[in-house]
PDB file of C-alpha atoms in Angstrom:
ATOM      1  CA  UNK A   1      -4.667  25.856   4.906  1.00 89.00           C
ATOM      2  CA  UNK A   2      -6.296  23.716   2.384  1.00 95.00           C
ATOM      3  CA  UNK A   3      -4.541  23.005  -1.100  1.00 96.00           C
ATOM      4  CA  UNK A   4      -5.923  20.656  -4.078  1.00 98.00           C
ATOM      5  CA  UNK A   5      -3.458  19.801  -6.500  1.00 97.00           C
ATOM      6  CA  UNK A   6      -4.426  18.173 -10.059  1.00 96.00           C
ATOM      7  CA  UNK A   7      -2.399  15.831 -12.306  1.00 96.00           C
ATOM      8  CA  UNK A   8      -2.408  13.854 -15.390  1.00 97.00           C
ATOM      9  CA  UNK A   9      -3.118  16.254 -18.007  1.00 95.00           C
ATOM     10  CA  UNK A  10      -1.423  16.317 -21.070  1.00 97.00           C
ATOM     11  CA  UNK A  11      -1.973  15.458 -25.034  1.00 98.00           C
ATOM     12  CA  UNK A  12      -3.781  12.884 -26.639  1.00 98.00           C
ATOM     13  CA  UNK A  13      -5.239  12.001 -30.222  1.00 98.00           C
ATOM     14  CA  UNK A  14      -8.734  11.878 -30.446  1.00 98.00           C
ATOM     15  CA  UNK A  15     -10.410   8.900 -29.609  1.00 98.00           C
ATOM     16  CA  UNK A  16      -7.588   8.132 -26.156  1.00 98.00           C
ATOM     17  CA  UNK A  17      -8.091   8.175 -22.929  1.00 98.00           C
ATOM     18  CA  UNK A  18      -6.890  10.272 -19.750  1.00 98.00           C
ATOM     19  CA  UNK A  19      -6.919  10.171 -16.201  1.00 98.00           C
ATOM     20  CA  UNK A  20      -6.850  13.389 -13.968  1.00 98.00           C
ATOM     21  CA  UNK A  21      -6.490  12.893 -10.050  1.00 98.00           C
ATOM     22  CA  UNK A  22      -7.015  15.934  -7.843  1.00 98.00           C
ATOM     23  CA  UNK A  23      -5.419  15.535  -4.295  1.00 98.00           C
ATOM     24  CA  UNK A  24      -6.554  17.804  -1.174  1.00 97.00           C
ATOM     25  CA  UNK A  25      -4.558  17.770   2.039  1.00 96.00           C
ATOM     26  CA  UNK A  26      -4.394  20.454   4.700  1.00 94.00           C
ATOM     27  CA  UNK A  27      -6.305  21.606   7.488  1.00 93.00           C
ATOM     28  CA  UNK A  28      -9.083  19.367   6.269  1.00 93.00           C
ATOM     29  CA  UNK A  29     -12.108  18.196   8.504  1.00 94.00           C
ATOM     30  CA  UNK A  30     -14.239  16.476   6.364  1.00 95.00           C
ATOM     31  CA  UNK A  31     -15.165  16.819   2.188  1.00 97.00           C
ATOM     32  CA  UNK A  32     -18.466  17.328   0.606  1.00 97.00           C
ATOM     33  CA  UNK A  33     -18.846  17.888  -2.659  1.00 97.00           C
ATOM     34  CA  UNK A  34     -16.146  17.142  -5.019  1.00 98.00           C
ATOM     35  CA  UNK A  35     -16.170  18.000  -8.698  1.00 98.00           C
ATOM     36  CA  UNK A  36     -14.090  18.972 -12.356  1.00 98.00           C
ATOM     37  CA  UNK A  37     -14.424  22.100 -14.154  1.00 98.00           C
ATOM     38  CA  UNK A  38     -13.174  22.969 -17.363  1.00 98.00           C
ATOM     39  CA  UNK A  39     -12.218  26.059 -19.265  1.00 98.00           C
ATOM     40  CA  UNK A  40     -11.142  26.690 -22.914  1.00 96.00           C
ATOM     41  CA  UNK A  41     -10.021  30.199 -24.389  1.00 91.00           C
ATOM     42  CA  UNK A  42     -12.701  32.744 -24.638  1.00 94.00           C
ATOM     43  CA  UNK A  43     -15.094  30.314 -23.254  1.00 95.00           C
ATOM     44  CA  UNK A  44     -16.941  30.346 -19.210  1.00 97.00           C
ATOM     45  CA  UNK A  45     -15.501  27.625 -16.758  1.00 97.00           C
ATOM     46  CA  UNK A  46     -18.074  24.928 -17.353  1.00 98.00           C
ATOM     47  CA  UNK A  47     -18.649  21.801 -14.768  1.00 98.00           C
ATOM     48  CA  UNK A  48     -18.122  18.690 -16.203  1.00 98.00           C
ATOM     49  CA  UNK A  49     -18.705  16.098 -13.493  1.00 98.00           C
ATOM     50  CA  UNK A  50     -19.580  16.139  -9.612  1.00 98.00           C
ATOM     51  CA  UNK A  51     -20.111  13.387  -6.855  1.00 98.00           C
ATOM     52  CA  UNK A  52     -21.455  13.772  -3.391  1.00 97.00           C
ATOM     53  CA  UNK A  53     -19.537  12.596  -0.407  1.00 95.00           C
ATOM     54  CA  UNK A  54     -21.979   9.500  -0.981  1.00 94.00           C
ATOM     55  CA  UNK A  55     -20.968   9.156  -4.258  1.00 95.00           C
ATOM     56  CA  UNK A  56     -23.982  10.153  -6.360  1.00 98.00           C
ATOM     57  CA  UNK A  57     -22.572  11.619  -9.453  1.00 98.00           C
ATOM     58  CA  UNK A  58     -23.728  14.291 -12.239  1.00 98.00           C
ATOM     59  CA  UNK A  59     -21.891  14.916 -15.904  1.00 98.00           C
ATOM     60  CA  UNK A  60     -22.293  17.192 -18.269  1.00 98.00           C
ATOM     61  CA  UNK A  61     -24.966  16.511 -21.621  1.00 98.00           C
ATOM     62  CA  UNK A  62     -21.657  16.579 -23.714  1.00 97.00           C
ATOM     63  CA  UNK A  63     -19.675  14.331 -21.416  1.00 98.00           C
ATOM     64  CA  UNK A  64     -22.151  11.588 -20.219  1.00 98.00           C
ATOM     65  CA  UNK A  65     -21.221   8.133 -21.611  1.00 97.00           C
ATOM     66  CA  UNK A  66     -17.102   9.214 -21.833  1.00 98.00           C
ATOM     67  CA  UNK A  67     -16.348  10.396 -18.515  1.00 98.00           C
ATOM     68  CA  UNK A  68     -16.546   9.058 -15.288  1.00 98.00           C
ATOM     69  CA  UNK A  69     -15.956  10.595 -11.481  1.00 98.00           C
ATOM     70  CA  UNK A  70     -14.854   9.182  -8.930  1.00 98.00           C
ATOM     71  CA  UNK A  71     -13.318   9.430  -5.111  1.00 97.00           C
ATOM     72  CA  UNK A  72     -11.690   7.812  -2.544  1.00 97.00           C
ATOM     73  CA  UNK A  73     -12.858   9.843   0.755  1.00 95.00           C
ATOM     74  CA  UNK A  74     -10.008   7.898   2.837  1.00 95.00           C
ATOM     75  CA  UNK A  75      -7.252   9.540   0.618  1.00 96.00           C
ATOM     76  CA  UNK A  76      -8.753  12.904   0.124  1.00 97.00           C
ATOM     77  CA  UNK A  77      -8.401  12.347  -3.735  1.00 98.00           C
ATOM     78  CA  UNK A  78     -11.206  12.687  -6.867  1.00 98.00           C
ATOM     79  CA  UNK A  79     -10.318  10.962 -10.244  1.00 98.00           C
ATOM     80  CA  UNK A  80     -12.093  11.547 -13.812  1.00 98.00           C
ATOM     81  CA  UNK A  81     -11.210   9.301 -16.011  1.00 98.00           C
ATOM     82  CA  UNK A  82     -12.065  10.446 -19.512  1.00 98.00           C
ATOM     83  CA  UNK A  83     -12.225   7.994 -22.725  1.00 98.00           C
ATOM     84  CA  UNK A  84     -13.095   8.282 -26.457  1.00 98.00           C
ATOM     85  CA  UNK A  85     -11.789  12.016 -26.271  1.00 98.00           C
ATOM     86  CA  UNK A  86     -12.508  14.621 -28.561  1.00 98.00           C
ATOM     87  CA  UNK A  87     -11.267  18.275 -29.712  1.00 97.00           C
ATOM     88  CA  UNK A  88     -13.550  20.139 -28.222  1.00 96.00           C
ATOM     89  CA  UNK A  89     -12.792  18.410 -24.802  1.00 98.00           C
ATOM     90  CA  UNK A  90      -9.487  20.189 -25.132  1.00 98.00           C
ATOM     91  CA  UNK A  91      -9.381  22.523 -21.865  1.00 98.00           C
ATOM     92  CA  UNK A  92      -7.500  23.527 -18.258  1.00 98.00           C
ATOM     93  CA  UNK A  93      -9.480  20.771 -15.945  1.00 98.00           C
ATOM     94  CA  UNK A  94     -10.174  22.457 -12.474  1.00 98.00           C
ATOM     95  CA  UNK A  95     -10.519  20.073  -9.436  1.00 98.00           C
ATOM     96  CA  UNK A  96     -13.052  22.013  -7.119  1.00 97.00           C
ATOM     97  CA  UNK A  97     -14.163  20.810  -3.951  1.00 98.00           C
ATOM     98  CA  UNK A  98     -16.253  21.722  -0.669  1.00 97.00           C
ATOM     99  CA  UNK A  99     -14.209  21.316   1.935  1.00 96.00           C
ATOM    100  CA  UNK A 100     -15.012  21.855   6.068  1.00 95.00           C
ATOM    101  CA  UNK A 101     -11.266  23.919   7.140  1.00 91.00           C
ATOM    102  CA  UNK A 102     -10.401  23.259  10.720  1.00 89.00           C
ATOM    103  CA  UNK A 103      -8.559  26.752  10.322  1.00 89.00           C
ATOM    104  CA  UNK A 104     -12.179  28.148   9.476  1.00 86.00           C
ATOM    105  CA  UNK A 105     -13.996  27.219  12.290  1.00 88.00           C
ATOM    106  CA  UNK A 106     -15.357  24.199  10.563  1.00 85.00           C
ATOM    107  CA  UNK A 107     -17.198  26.515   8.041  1.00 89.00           C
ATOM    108  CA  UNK A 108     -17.187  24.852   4.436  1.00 91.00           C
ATOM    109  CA  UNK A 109     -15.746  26.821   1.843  1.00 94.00           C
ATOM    110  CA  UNK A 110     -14.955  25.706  -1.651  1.00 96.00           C
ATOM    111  CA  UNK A 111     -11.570  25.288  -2.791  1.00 97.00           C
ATOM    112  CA  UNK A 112      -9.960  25.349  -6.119  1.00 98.00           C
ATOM    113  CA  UNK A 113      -6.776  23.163  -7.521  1.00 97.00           C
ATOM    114  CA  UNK A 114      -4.227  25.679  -9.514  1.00 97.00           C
ATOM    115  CA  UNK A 115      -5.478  23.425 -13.151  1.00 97.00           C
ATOM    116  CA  UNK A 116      -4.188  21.031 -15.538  1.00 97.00           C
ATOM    117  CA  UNK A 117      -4.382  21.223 -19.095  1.00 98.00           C
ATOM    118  CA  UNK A 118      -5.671  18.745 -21.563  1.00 98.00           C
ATOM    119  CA  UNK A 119      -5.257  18.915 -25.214  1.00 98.00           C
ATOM    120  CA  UNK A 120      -6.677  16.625 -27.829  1.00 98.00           C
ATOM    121  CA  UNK A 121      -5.588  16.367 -31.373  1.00 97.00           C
ATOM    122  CA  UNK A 122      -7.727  15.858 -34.076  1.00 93.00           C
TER     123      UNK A 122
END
């Protein structure tokens, strides 16, 4: 069984900085894509960021410039370090992640961490 598991959430005035890890451990083969989510109330789950198992990233129009992705394949772990944060970044960050289960037959299948939440004060 796979599990992801996200930390480092938590409040910050506008204009700080965070950093959100995402660990996944289990019956893990191998990782492909990796990548953050968000969700505020009443709104879809929007991607933020993703990065290949290469390492070639993607960010949101609205996060480009402030937040940056990034993994460490030998620890199973993704990172997104976010700076000059504002309101409307406030959210529940989902780590998300493509992962090949040895309890699956190899298959990929794409996993989701349980969330953290991030709040920024104006």
């Amino acid at each position: 069984q796979v599990q992801l598991v996200e930390s480092g959430g938590g409040l910050v005035q506008a204009g700080g900085s965070l950093r959100l890890s995402c660990a996944a451990s289990g019956s893990i083969f191998s990782i492909n894509d990796m990548a953050w989510y968000r969700q505020a109330p009443g709104n879809q789950r929007e991607l933020v960021a993703g990065i290949t198992s290469g390492g070639t990233t993607n960010y949101a129009d609205s996060v480009k410039g402030r937040f940056t992705i990034s993994r460490d394949n030998a620890k199973n772990m993704v990172y997104l370090q976010m700076n000059s944060l504002k309101p409307e970044d406030t959210a529940v960050y989902y780590c998300n992640a493509n992962i090949e289960d040895i309890l699956r037959k190899f298959a990929p299948y794409v996993y989701w961490g349980q969330g953290t939440q991030v709040t920024v004060s104006s």
